[in-house]
Amino acid sequence: MTTPSEGAPPTASAPDQASAPDRSSAPDRAAVLPPAERGATVIPDKVVARIAARAAKEALAEHADTAAGRMKLAAPQASATVGSGSARLGLTVDLPYPTDLAATSRQVQDYVSERVAHLTGMRVTEVTLAIDRLVSADGPGHRRVQ
């Protein structure tokens, strides 16, 4: 008569030590590198420019009243230059007329700067605003000079 331990194959509960990988000798890369050296999130210039254009559209919508809502303002155009955690932005917009151009321009620049910084985590160093055209609140059909 034989006992179960004699001549029986090894059980599944005892892992084969020779085939198991030795985890203690392989370095854990996450533990070796500090968080700042593991990598970086890179946001392309084109993406930052699209965020800036959208933010400019939001800022201009805040200034739109019922008369300006009927106006056909072109979508803002934007460009961006990104480097070392900061961004420089260029915007081209249409503005409603009559309006305080200086105040409206400053508000759009400030809003876009804050919004881009919040969404991307970048420091916005410059926002250049170019006014492409002024769109009359009376509409294109109403002219002063005939």
Short mmCIF file of C-alpha atoms in Angstrom, two decimals:
data_model
loop_
_atom_site.label_atom_id
_atom_site.label_comp_id
_atom_site.label_asym_id
_atom_site.label_seq_id
_atom_site.Cartn_x
_atom_site.Cartn_y
_atom_site.Cartn_z
CA MET A 1 0.00 0.00 0.00
CA THR A 2 1.30 3.43 -0.92
CA THR A 3 0.62 6.77 0.71
CA PRO A 4 -0.63 9.72 -1.40
CA SER A 5 2.74 11.46 -1.16
CA GLU A 6 4.63 8.53 -2.63
CA GLY A 7 4.74 8.54 -6.41
CA ALA A 8 2.03 11.18 -6.78
CA PRO A 9 2.64 14.14 -9.10
CA PRO A 10 3.24 17.53 -7.47
CA THR A 11 0.05 19.38 -6.58
CA ALA A 12 -1.03 22.69 -8.14
CA SER A 13 -0.96 24.38 -4.76
CA ALA A 14 2.84 24.17 -4.63
CA PRO A 15 4.18 26.40 -7.45
CA ASP A 16 7.18 25.24 -9.40
CA GLN A 17 10.00 27.43 -8.09
CA ALA A 18 12.17 26.92 -11.17
CA SER A 19 9.63 28.30 -13.67
CA ALA A 20 8.35 31.26 -11.63
CA PRO A 21 10.01 34.60 -12.50
CA ASP A 22 12.14 36.13 -9.81
CA ARG A 23 10.39 39.44 -9.13
CA SER A 24 12.82 40.49 -6.44
CA SER A 25 15.73 40.88 -8.90
CA ALA A 26 13.83 42.98 -11.53
CA PRO A 27 13.83 46.68 -10.59
CA ASP A 28 10.45 48.36 -10.28
CA ARG A 29 10.85 51.28 -12.70
CA ALA A 30 8.08 53.36 -11.11
CA ALA A 31 9.82 53.19 -7.76
CA VAL A 32 13.27 53.99 -9.20
CA LEU A 33 12.44 57.21 -11.09
CA PRO A 34 11.05 60.24 -9.31
CA PRO A 35 7.69 61.46 -10.67
CA ALA A 36 9.20 64.50 -12.39
CA GLU A 37 11.47 62.27 -14.50
CA ARG A 38 8.91 59.68 -15.62
CA GLY A 39 7.73 61.62 -18.63
CA ALA A 40 5.79 64.64 -19.72
CA THR A 41 2.49 65.45 -21.33
CA VAL A 42 3.10 67.30 -24.58
CA ILE A 43 0.32 69.47 -26.00
CA PRO A 44 0.93 70.46 -29.64
CA ASP A 45 0.75 74.09 -30.78
CA LYS A 46 -2.29 73.31 -32.93
CA VAL A 47 -4.28 72.01 -29.96
CA VAL A 48 -3.43 75.06 -27.82
CA ALA A 49 -4.47 77.30 -30.74
CA ARG A 50 -7.84 75.55 -31.00
CA ILE A 51 -8.41 75.96 -27.26
CA ALA A 52 -7.54 79.67 -27.56
CA ALA A 53 -9.92 80.15 -30.51
CA ARG A 54 -12.73 78.48 -28.58
CA ALA A 55 -12.01 80.62 -25.51
CA ALA A 56 -12.08 83.77 -27.66
CA LYS A 57 -15.46 82.72 -29.03
CA GLU A 58 -16.73 82.24 -25.46
CA ALA A 59 -15.39 85.66 -24.45
CA LEU A 60 -17.06 87.37 -27.41
CA ALA A 61 -20.35 85.61 -26.66
CA GLU A 62 -20.32 87.26 -23.22
CA HIS A 63 -20.25 90.68 -24.92
CA ALA A 64 -23.02 89.85 -27.36
CA ASP A 65 -26.36 91.44 -26.62
CA THR A 66 -29.49 90.87 -28.69
CA ALA A 67 -28.31 93.19 -31.47
CA ALA A 68 -24.84 91.64 -31.53
CA GLY A 69 -26.41 88.19 -31.51
CA ARG A 70 -27.87 88.89 -34.96
CA MET A 71 -24.50 89.95 -36.31
CA LYS A 72 -22.41 87.62 -38.38
CA LEU A 73 -19.11 87.66 -36.51
CA ALA A 74 -16.52 85.38 -38.08
CA ALA A 75 -15.08 82.63 -35.92
CA PRO A 76 -11.92 83.75 -34.11
CA GLN A 77 -8.63 82.52 -35.56
CA ALA A 78 -5.74 81.63 -33.27
CA SER A 79 -2.11 80.63 -33.41
CA ALA A 80 0.10 79.37 -30.61
CA THR A 81 3.76 78.88 -29.91
CA VAL A 82 4.41 76.42 -27.10
CA GLY A 83 7.72 75.81 -25.38
CA SER A 84 9.02 74.83 -21.94
CA GLY A 85 5.65 74.92 -20.21
CA SER A 86 4.53 78.30 -21.55
CA ALA A 87 2.50 79.50 -24.49
CA ARG A 88 2.35 82.64 -26.62
CA LEU A 89 -0.98 83.19 -28.35
CA GLY A 90 -2.08 85.23 -31.34
CA LEU A 91 -5.77 85.95 -31.98
CA THR A 92 -7.63 87.50 -34.90
CA VAL A 93 -11.23 88.44 -34.15
CA ASP A 94 -14.19 90.42 -35.42
CA LEU A 95 -15.70 92.80 -32.88
CA PRO A 96 -19.18 94.29 -32.72
CA TYR A 97 -19.46 98.00 -33.37
CA PRO A 98 -20.12 100.26 -31.52
CA THR A 99 -18.21 99.00 -28.52
CA ASP A 100 -15.33 100.12 -26.35
CA LEU A 101 -12.57 98.49 -28.38
CA ALA A 102 -9.83 98.84 -25.78
CA ALA A 103 -11.91 97.40 -22.92
CA THR A 104 -13.35 94.60 -25.03
CA SER A 105 -9.90 93.67 -26.33
CA ARG A 106 -8.45 93.55 -22.80
CA GLN A 107 -11.35 91.42 -21.56
CA VAL A 108 -10.95 88.96 -24.44
CA GLN A 109 -7.19 88.74 -23.86
CA ASP A 110 -7.61 88.18 -20.12
CA TYR A 111 -10.34 85.58 -20.57
CA VAL A 112 -8.39 83.64 -23.20
CA SER A 113 -5.21 83.74 -21.11
CA GLU A 114 -6.97 82.43 -17.99
CA ARG A 115 -8.94 79.78 -19.88
CA VAL A 116 -5.95 78.39 -21.78
CA ALA A 117 -3.83 78.33 -18.62
CA HIS A 118 -6.60 76.52 -16.74
CA LEU A 119 -7.25 73.91 -19.45
CA THR A 120 -3.64 73.17 -20.43
CA GLY A 121 -1.70 73.86 -17.25
CA MET A 122 0.63 76.13 -19.22
CA ARG A 123 1.70 79.63 -18.31
CA VAL A 124 0.43 82.07 -20.96
CA THR A 125 3.07 84.74 -21.41
CA GLU A 126 1.48 86.78 -24.21
CA VAL A 127 -1.85 87.17 -25.98
CA THR A 128 -1.68 89.32 -29.10
CA LEU A 129 -5.05 90.43 -30.42
CA ALA A 130 -5.66 91.67 -33.95
CA ILE A 131 -9.06 93.07 -34.88
CA ASP A 132 -9.85 91.92 -38.40
CA ARG A 133 -13.03 93.95 -38.83
CA LEU A 134 -15.77 95.76 -36.97
CA VAL A 135 -19.29 94.48 -37.55
CA SER A 136 -22.05 97.05 -37.21
CA ALA A 137 -24.84 96.26 -34.78
CA ASP A 138 -27.31 97.76 -37.26
CA GLY A 139 -26.47 95.09 -39.80
CA PRO A 140 -24.88 95.34 -43.22
CA GLY A 141 -27.98 96.86 -44.84
CA HIS A 142 -27.98 100.08 -42.82
CA ARG A 143 -25.40 102.63 -43.99
CA ARG A 144 -24.80 106.17 -42.90
CA VAL A 145 -23.51 107.41 -46.23
CA GLN A 146 -25.50 106.80 -49.40
#
